[in-house]
Short mmCIF file of C-alpha atoms in Angstrom, two decimals:
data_model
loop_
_atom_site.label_atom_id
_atom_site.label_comp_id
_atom_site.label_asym_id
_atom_site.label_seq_id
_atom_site.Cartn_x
_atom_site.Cartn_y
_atom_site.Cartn_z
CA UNK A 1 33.91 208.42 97.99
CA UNK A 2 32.40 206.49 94.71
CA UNK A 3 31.96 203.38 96.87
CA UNK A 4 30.03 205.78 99.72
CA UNK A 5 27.81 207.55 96.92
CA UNK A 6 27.12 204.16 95.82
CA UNK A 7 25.67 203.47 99.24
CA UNK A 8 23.83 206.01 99.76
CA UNK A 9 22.28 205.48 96.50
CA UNK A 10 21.28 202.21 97.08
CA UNK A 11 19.92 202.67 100.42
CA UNK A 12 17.33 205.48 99.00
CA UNK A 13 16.30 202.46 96.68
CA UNK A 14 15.88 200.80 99.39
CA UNK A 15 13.64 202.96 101.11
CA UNK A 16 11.61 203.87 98.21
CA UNK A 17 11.19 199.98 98.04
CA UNK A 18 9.91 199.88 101.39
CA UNK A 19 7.48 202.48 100.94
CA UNK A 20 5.37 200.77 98.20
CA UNK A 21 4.41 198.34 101.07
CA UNK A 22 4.50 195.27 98.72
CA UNK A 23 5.36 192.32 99.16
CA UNK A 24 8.19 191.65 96.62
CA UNK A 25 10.61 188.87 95.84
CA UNK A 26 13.48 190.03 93.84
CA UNK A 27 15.95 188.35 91.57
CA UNK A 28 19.16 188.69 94.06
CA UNK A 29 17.53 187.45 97.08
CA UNK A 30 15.90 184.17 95.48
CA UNK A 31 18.91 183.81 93.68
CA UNK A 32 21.05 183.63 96.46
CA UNK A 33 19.01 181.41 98.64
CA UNK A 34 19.28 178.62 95.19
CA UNK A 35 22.74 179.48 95.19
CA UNK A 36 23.56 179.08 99.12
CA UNK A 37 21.34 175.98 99.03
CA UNK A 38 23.09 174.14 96.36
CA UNK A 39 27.02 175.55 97.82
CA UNK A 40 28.00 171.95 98.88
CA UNK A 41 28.85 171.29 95.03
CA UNK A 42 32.30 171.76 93.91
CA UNK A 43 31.73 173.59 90.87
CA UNK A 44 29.12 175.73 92.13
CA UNK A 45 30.80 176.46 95.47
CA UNK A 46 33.68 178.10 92.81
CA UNK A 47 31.30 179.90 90.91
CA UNK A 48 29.60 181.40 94.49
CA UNK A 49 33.37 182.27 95.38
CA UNK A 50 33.57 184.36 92.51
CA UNK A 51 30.90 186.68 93.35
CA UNK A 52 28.20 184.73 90.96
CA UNK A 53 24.91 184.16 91.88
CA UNK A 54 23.06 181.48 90.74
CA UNK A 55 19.17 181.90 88.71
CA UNK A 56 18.04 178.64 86.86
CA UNK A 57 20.56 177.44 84.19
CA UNK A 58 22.30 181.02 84.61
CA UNK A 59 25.23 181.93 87.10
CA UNK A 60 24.72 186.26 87.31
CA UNK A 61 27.73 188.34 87.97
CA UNK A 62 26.62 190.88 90.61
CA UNK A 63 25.99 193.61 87.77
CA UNK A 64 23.45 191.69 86.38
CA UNK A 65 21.95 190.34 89.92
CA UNK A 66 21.26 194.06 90.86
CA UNK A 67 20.20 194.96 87.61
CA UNK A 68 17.20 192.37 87.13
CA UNK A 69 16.35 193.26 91.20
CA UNK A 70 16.26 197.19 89.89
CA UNK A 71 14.10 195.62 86.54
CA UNK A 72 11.87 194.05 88.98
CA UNK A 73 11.38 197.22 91.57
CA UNK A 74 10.60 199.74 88.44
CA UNK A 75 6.74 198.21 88.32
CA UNK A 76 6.45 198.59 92.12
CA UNK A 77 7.93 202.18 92.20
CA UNK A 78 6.53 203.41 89.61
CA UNK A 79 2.93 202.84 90.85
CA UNK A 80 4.24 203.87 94.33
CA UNK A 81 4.96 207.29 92.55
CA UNK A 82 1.79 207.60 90.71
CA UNK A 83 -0.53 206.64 94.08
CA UNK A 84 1.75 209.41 95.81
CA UNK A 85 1.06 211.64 92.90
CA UNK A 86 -2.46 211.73 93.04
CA UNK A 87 -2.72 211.90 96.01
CA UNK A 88 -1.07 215.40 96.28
CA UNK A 89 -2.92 216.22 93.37
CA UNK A 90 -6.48 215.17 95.24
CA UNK A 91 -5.26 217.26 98.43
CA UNK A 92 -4.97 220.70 95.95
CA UNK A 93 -8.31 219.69 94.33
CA UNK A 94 -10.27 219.35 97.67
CA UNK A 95 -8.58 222.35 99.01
CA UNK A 96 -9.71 224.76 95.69
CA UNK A 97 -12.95 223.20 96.15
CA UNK A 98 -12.83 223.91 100.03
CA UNK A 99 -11.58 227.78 98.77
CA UNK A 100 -14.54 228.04 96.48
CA UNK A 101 -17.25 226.68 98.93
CA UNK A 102 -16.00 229.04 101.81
CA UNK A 103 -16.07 232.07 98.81
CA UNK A 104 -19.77 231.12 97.96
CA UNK A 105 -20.85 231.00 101.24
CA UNK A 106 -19.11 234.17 102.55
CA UNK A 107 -21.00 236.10 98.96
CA UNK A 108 -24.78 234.36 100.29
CA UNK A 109 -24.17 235.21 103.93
CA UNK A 110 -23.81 238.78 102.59
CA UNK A 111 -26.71 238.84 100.58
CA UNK A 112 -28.94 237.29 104.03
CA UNK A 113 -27.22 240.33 106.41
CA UNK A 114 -28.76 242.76 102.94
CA UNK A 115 -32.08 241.63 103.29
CA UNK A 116 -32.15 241.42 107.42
CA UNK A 117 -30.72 244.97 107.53
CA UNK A 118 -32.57 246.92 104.44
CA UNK A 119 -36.04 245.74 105.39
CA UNK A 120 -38.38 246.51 108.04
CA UNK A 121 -37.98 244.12 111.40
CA UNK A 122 -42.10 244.81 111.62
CA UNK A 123 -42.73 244.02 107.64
CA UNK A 124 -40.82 240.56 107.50
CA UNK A 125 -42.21 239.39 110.57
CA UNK A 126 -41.86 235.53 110.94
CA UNK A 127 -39.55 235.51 107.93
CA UNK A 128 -36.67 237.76 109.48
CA UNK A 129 -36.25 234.94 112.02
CA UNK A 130 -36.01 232.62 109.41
CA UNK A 131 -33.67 234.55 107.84
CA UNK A 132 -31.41 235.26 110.71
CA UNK A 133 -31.28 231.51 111.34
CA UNK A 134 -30.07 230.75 107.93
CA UNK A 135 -27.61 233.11 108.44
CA UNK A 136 -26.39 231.57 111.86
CA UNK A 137 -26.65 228.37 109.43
CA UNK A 138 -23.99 229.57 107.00
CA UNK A 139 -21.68 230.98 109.54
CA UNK A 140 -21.31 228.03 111.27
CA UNK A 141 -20.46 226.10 107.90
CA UNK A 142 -18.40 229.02 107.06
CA UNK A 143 -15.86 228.43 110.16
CA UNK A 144 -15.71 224.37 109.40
CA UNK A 145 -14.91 225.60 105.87
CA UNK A 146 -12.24 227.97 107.06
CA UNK A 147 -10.73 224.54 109.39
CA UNK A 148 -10.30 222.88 105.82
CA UNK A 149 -9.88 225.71 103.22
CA UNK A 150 -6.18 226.90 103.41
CA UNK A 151 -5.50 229.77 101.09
CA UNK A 152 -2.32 231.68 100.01
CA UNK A 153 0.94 229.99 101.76
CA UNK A 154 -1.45 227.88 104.28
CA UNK A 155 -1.70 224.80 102.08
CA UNK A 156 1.95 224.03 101.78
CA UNK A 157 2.86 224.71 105.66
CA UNK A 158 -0.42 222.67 106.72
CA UNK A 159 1.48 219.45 107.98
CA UNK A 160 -0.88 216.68 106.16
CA UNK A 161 0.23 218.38 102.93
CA UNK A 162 4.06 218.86 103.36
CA UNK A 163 3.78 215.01 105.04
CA UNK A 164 1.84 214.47 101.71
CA UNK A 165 4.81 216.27 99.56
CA UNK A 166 7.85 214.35 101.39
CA UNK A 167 6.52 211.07 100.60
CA UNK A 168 5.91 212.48 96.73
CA UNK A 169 9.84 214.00 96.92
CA UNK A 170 11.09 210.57 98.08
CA UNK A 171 9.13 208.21 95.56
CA UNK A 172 10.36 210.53 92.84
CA UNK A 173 13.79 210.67 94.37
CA UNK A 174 13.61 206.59 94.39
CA UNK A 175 12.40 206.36 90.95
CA UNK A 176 15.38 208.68 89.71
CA UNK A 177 18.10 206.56 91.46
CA UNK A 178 16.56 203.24 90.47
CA UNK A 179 16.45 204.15 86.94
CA UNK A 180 19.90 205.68 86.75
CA UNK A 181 20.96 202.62 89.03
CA UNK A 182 19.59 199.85 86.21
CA UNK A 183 21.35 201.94 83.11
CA UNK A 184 24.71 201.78 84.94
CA UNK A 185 24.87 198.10 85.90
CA UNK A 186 23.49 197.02 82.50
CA UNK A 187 26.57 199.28 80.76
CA UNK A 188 28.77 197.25 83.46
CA UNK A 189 27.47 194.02 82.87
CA UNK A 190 29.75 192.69 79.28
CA UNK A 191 33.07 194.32 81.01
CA UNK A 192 32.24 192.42 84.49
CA UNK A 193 31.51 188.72 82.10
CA UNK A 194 34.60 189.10 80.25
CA UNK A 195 36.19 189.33 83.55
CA UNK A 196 35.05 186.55 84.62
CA UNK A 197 35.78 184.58 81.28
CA UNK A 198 38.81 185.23 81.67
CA UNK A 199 39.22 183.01 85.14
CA UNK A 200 40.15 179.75 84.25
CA UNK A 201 38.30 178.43 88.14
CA UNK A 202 35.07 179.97 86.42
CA UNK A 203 35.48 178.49 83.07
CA UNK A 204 36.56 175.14 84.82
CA UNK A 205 33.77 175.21 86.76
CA UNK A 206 31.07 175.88 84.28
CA UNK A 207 32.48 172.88 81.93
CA UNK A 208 31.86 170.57 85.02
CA UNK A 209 28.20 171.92 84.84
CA UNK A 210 27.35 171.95 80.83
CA UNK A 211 23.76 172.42 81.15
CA UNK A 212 24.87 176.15 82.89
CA UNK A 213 26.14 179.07 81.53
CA UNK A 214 27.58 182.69 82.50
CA UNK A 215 24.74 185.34 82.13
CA UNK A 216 21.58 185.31 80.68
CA UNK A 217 22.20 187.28 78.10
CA UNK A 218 19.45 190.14 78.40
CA UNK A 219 19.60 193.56 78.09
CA UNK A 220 17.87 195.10 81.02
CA UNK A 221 18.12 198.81 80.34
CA UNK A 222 16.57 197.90 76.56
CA UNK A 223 14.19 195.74 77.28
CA UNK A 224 12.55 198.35 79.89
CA UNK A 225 13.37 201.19 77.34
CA UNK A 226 10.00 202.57 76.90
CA UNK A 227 9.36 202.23 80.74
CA UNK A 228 12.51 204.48 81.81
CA UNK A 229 11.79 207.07 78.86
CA UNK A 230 7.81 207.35 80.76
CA UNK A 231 10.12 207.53 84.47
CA UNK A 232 12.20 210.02 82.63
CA UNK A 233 9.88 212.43 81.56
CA UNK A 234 8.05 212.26 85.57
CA UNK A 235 10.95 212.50 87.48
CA UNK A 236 13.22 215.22 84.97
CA UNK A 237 10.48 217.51 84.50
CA UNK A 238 10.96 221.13 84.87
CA UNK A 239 8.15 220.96 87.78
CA UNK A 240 9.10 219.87 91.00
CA UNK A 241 7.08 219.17 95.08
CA UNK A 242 7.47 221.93 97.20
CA UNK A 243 6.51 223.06 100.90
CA UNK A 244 7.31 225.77 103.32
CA UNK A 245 8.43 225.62 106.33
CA UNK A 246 9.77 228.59 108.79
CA UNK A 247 9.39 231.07 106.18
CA UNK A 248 11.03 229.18 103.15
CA UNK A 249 10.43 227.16 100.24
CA UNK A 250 11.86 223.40 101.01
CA UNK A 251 12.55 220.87 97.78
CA UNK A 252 14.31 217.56 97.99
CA UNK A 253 17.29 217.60 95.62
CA UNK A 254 19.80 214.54 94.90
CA UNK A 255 23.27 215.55 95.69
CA UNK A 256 26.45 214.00 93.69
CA UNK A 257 23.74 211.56 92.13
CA UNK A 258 23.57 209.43 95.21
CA UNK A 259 22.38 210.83 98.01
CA UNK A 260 18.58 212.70 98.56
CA UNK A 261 19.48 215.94 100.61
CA UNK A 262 16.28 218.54 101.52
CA UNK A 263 17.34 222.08 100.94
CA UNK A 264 15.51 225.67 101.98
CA UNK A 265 15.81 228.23 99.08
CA UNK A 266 17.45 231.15 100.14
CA UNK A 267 15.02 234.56 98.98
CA UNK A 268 18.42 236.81 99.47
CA UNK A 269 22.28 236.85 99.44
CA UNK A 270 23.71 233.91 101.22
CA UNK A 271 25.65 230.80 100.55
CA UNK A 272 24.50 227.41 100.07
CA UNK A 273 25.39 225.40 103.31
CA UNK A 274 25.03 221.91 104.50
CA UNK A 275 24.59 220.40 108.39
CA UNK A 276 27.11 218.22 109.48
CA UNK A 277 24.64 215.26 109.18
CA UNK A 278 24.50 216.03 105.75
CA UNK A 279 28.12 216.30 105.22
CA UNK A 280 28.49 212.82 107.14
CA UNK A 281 25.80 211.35 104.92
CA UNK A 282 27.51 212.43 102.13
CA UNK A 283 30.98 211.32 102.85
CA UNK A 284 32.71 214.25 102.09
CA UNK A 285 35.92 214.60 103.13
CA UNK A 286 36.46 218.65 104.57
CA UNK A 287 40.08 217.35 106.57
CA UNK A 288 42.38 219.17 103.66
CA UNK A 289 39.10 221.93 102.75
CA UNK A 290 39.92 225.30 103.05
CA UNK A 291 38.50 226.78 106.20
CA UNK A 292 35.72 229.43 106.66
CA UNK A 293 34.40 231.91 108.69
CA UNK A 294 30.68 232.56 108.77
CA UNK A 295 28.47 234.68 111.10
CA UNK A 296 25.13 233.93 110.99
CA UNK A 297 22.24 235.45 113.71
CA UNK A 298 25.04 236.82 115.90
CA UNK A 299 27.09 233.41 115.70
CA UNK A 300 29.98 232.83 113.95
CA UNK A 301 31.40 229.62 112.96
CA UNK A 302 34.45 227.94 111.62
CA UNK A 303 33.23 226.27 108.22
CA UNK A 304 35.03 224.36 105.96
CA UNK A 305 34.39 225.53 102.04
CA UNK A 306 33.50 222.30 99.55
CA UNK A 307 32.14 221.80 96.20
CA UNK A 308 29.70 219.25 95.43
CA UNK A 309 30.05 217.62 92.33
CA UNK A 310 26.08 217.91 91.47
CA UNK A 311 22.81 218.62 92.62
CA UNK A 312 20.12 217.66 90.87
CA UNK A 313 16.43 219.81 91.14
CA UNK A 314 14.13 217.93 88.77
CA UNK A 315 15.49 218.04 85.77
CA UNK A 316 17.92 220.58 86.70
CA UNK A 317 21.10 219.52 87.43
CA UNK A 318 23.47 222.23 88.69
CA UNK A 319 27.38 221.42 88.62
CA UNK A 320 30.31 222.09 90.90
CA UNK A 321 27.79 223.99 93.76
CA UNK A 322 30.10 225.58 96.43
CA UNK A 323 29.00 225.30 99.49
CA UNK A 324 29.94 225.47 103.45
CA UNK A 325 30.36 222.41 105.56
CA UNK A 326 29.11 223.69 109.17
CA UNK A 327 29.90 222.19 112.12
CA UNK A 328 28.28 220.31 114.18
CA UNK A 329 26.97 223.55 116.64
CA UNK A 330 25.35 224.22 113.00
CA UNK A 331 23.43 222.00 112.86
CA UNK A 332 20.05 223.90 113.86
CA UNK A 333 20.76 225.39 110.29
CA UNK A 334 19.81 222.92 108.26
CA UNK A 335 20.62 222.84 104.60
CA UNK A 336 20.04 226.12 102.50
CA UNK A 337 20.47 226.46 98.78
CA UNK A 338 22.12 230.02 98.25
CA UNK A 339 20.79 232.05 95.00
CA UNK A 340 24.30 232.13 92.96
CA UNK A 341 23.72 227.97 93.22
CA UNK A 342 20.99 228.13 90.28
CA UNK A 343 21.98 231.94 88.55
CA UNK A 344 20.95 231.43 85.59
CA UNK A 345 17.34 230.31 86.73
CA UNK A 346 14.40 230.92 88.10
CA UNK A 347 12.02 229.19 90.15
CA UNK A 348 9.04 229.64 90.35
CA UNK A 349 7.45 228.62 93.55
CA UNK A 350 3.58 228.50 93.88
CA UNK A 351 2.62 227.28 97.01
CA UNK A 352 -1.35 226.56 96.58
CA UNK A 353 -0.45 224.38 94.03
CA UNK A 354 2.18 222.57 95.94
CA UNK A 355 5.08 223.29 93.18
CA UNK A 356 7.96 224.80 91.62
CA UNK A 357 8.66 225.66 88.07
CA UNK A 358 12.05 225.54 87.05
CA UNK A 359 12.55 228.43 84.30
CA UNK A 360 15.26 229.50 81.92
CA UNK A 361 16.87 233.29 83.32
CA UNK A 362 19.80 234.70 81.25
CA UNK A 363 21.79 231.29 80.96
CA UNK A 364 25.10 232.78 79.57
CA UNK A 365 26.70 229.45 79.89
CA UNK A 366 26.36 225.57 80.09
CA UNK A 367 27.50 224.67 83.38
CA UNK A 368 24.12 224.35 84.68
CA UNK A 369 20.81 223.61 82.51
CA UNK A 370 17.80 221.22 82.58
CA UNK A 371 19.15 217.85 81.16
CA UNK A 372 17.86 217.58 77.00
CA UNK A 373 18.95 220.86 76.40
CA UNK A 374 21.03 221.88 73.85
CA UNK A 375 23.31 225.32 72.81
CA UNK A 376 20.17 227.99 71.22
CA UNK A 377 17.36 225.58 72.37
CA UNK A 378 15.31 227.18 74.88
CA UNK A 379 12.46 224.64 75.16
CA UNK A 380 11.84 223.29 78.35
CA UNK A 381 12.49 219.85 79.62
CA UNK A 382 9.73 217.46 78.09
CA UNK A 383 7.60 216.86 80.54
CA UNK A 384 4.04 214.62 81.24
CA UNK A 385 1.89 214.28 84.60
CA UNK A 386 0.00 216.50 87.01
CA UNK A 387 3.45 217.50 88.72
CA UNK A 388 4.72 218.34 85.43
CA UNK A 389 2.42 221.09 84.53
CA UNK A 390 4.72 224.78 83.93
CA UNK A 391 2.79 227.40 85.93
CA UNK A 392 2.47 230.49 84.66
CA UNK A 393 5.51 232.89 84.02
CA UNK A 394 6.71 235.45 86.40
CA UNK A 395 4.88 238.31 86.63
CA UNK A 396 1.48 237.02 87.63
CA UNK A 397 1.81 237.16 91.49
CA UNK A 398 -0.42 235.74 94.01
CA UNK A 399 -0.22 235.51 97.75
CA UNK A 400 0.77 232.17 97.23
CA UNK A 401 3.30 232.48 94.61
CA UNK A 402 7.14 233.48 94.91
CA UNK A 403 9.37 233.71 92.43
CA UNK A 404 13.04 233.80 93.63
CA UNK A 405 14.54 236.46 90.29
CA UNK A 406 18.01 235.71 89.51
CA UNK A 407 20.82 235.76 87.86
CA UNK A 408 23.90 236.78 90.03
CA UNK A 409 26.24 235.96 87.36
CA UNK A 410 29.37 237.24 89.61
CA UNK A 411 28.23 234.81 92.14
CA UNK A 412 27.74 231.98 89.86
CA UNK A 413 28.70 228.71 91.37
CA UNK A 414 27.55 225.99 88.76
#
C-alpha cells in the first residue's frame, strides 16, 4: 500500500514534469548514465550494486538521487504553475471585460431604440436612418459579445475554461507532491548513509577509490527553504480551481497524499464514493471491507465501505473520509465528495471567478482543519497569489456563487 502510494505519487511528478514542456536534465538520469558508463570498474561496479549512483566525486544513495532530481524540477514547476495561473486569471479578466462591454452596449442600444421611437419619423428625416443603422451596428456586436461573454455558471462549464482549470489543478497538484516528495527523501537521506556505512563491500569499495566519497553532504530541503515556504503558501491556500460540470462543482483533491483524484461536491445528503478506477488507482484493498448496499437512480449496487486515510482540498486536509468503493457497473458515477466529508466547513464556490473558498463552519473538533492551524486560532491559512484571494463570506449570493452550508456533525466522517 505505502510502496503503491509512493507510485502514484511519483508518477503525478512525473506528469507535472511533462507538462512544463522543458527540456530538462536531471540529477538521477545523468548520474546514472556516468555511473553505467564507468560499471566495468571493480569498485564502482560494488558501489552501483548497492543501489548508489554515481555524480562527480560523490556516490548518491537513491534518497539523495531523487531528492536533487525533485531540487532540480521545483524551478521548472513552479513557473509551470505560475504560466497556468495567469492564465486562468487572464481568461476571468477578458470574460468581466467581455460582461461589461456586452452591459454597455445593451444600456446605448436602449438609449438609440428611445430616440427612434419618441421622435417624429417625418422630423429626423435622414438622421432616423442613421440612427437605425447604428442600432443594427450594436446588435450585431452585441450577439459576438454574447459568443464570448459568459455570465453566472457559464464561465466555469465553458470547456476552454474548465480545460484551462484542469491543467491549473494538476500543476498545483504536482507542485504539492514534489515539495512534500523533496522534504521526505532529505529526512531519509542520514538513516539511508549510515546504512550504507555500515557495509563493509561499500566501505571497501570507496577506500579503493580515495578521491570519492558517500554523499555530498547537502541539505536539499534547507537549501530550497525559502522556495518551498513561497510553494507552500500557493498550493495550501484556503482558495482552490473549480469548474462545473453536469450540475456540480468539480475540484481536484490528493487522496492518502499520493494520488490526485477529481471529486463532484455533493449540494445534499449522500456519501462520498469512488469509481472502481479510482479505487484501482489507489490500491486499496476492499477484499476483507465490509460490504454495502447502495441504490442510486433506481440502481442498486453492492459496495464495499473504506476509509481513506486523507484527502487533501488546498490546504484542507480532511482525515479518515469514509467512503464507498463501487463497482465496476459504477463506474458512470464518478467520484463524489459527500457533505459529512468536510462538516465542519464551508466552501464557498464562485463560479465566475473560477474558485472555491475554503471557510471555517462550527469546527467542534481537530480531525479535520486547514494545515497551520492551531486550538482557538481561527485565522485562515496564509495565503499569496491570484488563486489565493478569500471571496467574500456567505451571504452575498450571486447567480454564480454557491455555497454548500454545513456542518452535519452526526455525519461527521473526518
Amino acid at each position: 500500500m505505502a510502496n503503491g502510494g509512493a507510485t502514484m505519487r511519483n508518477q503525478a511528478i512525473r506528469r507535472a514534469i511533462r507538462a512544463t514542456a522543458m527540456p530538462l536534465v536531471f540529477g538521477v538520469a545523468a548520474c546514472a548514465c556516468v555511473a553505467t558508463c564507468s560499471a566495468a570498474d571493480g569498485p564502482r561496479e560494488t558501489l552501483i550494486a548497492n543501489g548508489l549512483v554515481n555524480l562527480g566525486d560523490a556516490w548518491l544513495c537513491p534518497a539523495e538521487a531523487e531528492a536533487r532530481r525533485l531540487f532540480d524540477a521545483l524551478d521548472p514547476l513552479e513557473r509551470h504553475y505560475q504560466g497556468v495561473q495567469r492564465a486562468v486569471d487572464d481568461r476571468i479578466k477578458v470574460n468581466e471585460k467581455a460582461k461589461a462591454d456586452l452591459a454597455q452596449k445593451r444600456r446605448d442600444l436602449k438609449v438609440l431604440a428611445e430616440k427612434i421611437t419618441a421622435n417624429d419619423p417625418a422630423a429626423l428625416g435622414p438622421t432616423r436612418e442613421q440612427l437605425i443603422q447604428s442600432a443594427k451596428d450594436l446588435d450585431d456586436q452585441i450577439k459576438r459579445l454574447k459568443q464570448v461573454a459568459k455570465d453566472g455558471t457559464r464561465l466555469a462549464e465553458f470547456q476552454p475554461a474548465r480545460e484551462d482549470v484542469i491543467r491549473l489543478s494538476n500543476a498545483r497538484v504536482g507542485l504539492t507532491l514534489a515539495a512534500a516528495a523533496l522534504r521526505q527523501r532529505t529526512a531519509e537521506m542520514p538513516a539511508e548513509y549510515e546504512r550504507l556505512e555500515k557495509i563493509a563491500a561499500v566501505r571497501a569499495a570507496l577506500r579503493q577509490l580515495p578521491q570519492q566519497r558517500l554523499g555530498t553532504g547537502k541539505d536539499y530541503a534547507a537549501e530550497a527553504a525559502e522556495r518551498l515556504a513561497r510553494i507552500d503558501r500557493a498550493t495550501q491556500s484556503n482558495v482552490v480551481p473549480v469548474y462545473r460540470d453536469d450540475g456540480h462543482a468539480r475540484v481536484v483533491t490528493i487522496v492518502n497524499e499520493s494520488t490526485p483524484v477529481t471529486f463532484s461536491l455533493r449540494h445534499s445528503d449522500g456519501p462520498t464514493h469512488l469509481p472502481h478506477s479510482v479505487v484501482t488507482s489507489l490500491n486499496l484493498s476492499t477484499e476483507d471491507a465490509p460490504v454495502v448496499s447502495y441504490t442510486v437512480g433506481g440502481r442498486k449496487l453492492r459496495c464495499r465501505r473504506v476509509t481513506l486515510s486523507s484527502a487533501r482540498v488546498g490546504g484542507l486536509l480532511l482525515r479518515n473520509v469514509e467512503a464507498l468503493a463501487l463497482p465496476p457497473e459504477g463506474e458512470d458515477l464518478g467520484a463524489k465528495l459527500g457533505r459529512a466529508a468536510y462538516a465542519s466547513f464551508y466552501f464557498d464556490v464562485d463560479f465566475s471567478q473560477l474558485r472555491m473558498t475554503i471557510l471555517d463552519g462550527s469546527a467542534k473538533d481537530d480531525a479535520a482543519k486547514p494545515e497551520g492551524k492551531q486550538n482557538g486560532d481561527s485565522k485562515n491559512v496564509p495565503s499569496t497569489g491570484p488563486m489565493s484571494r478569500p471571496g467574500p463570506r456567505p451571504g452575498r449570493r450571486s447567480a454564480s456563487r454557491s455555497t454548500i452550508p454545513l456542518p452535519l456533525p452526526s455525519r461527521a466522517a473526518c
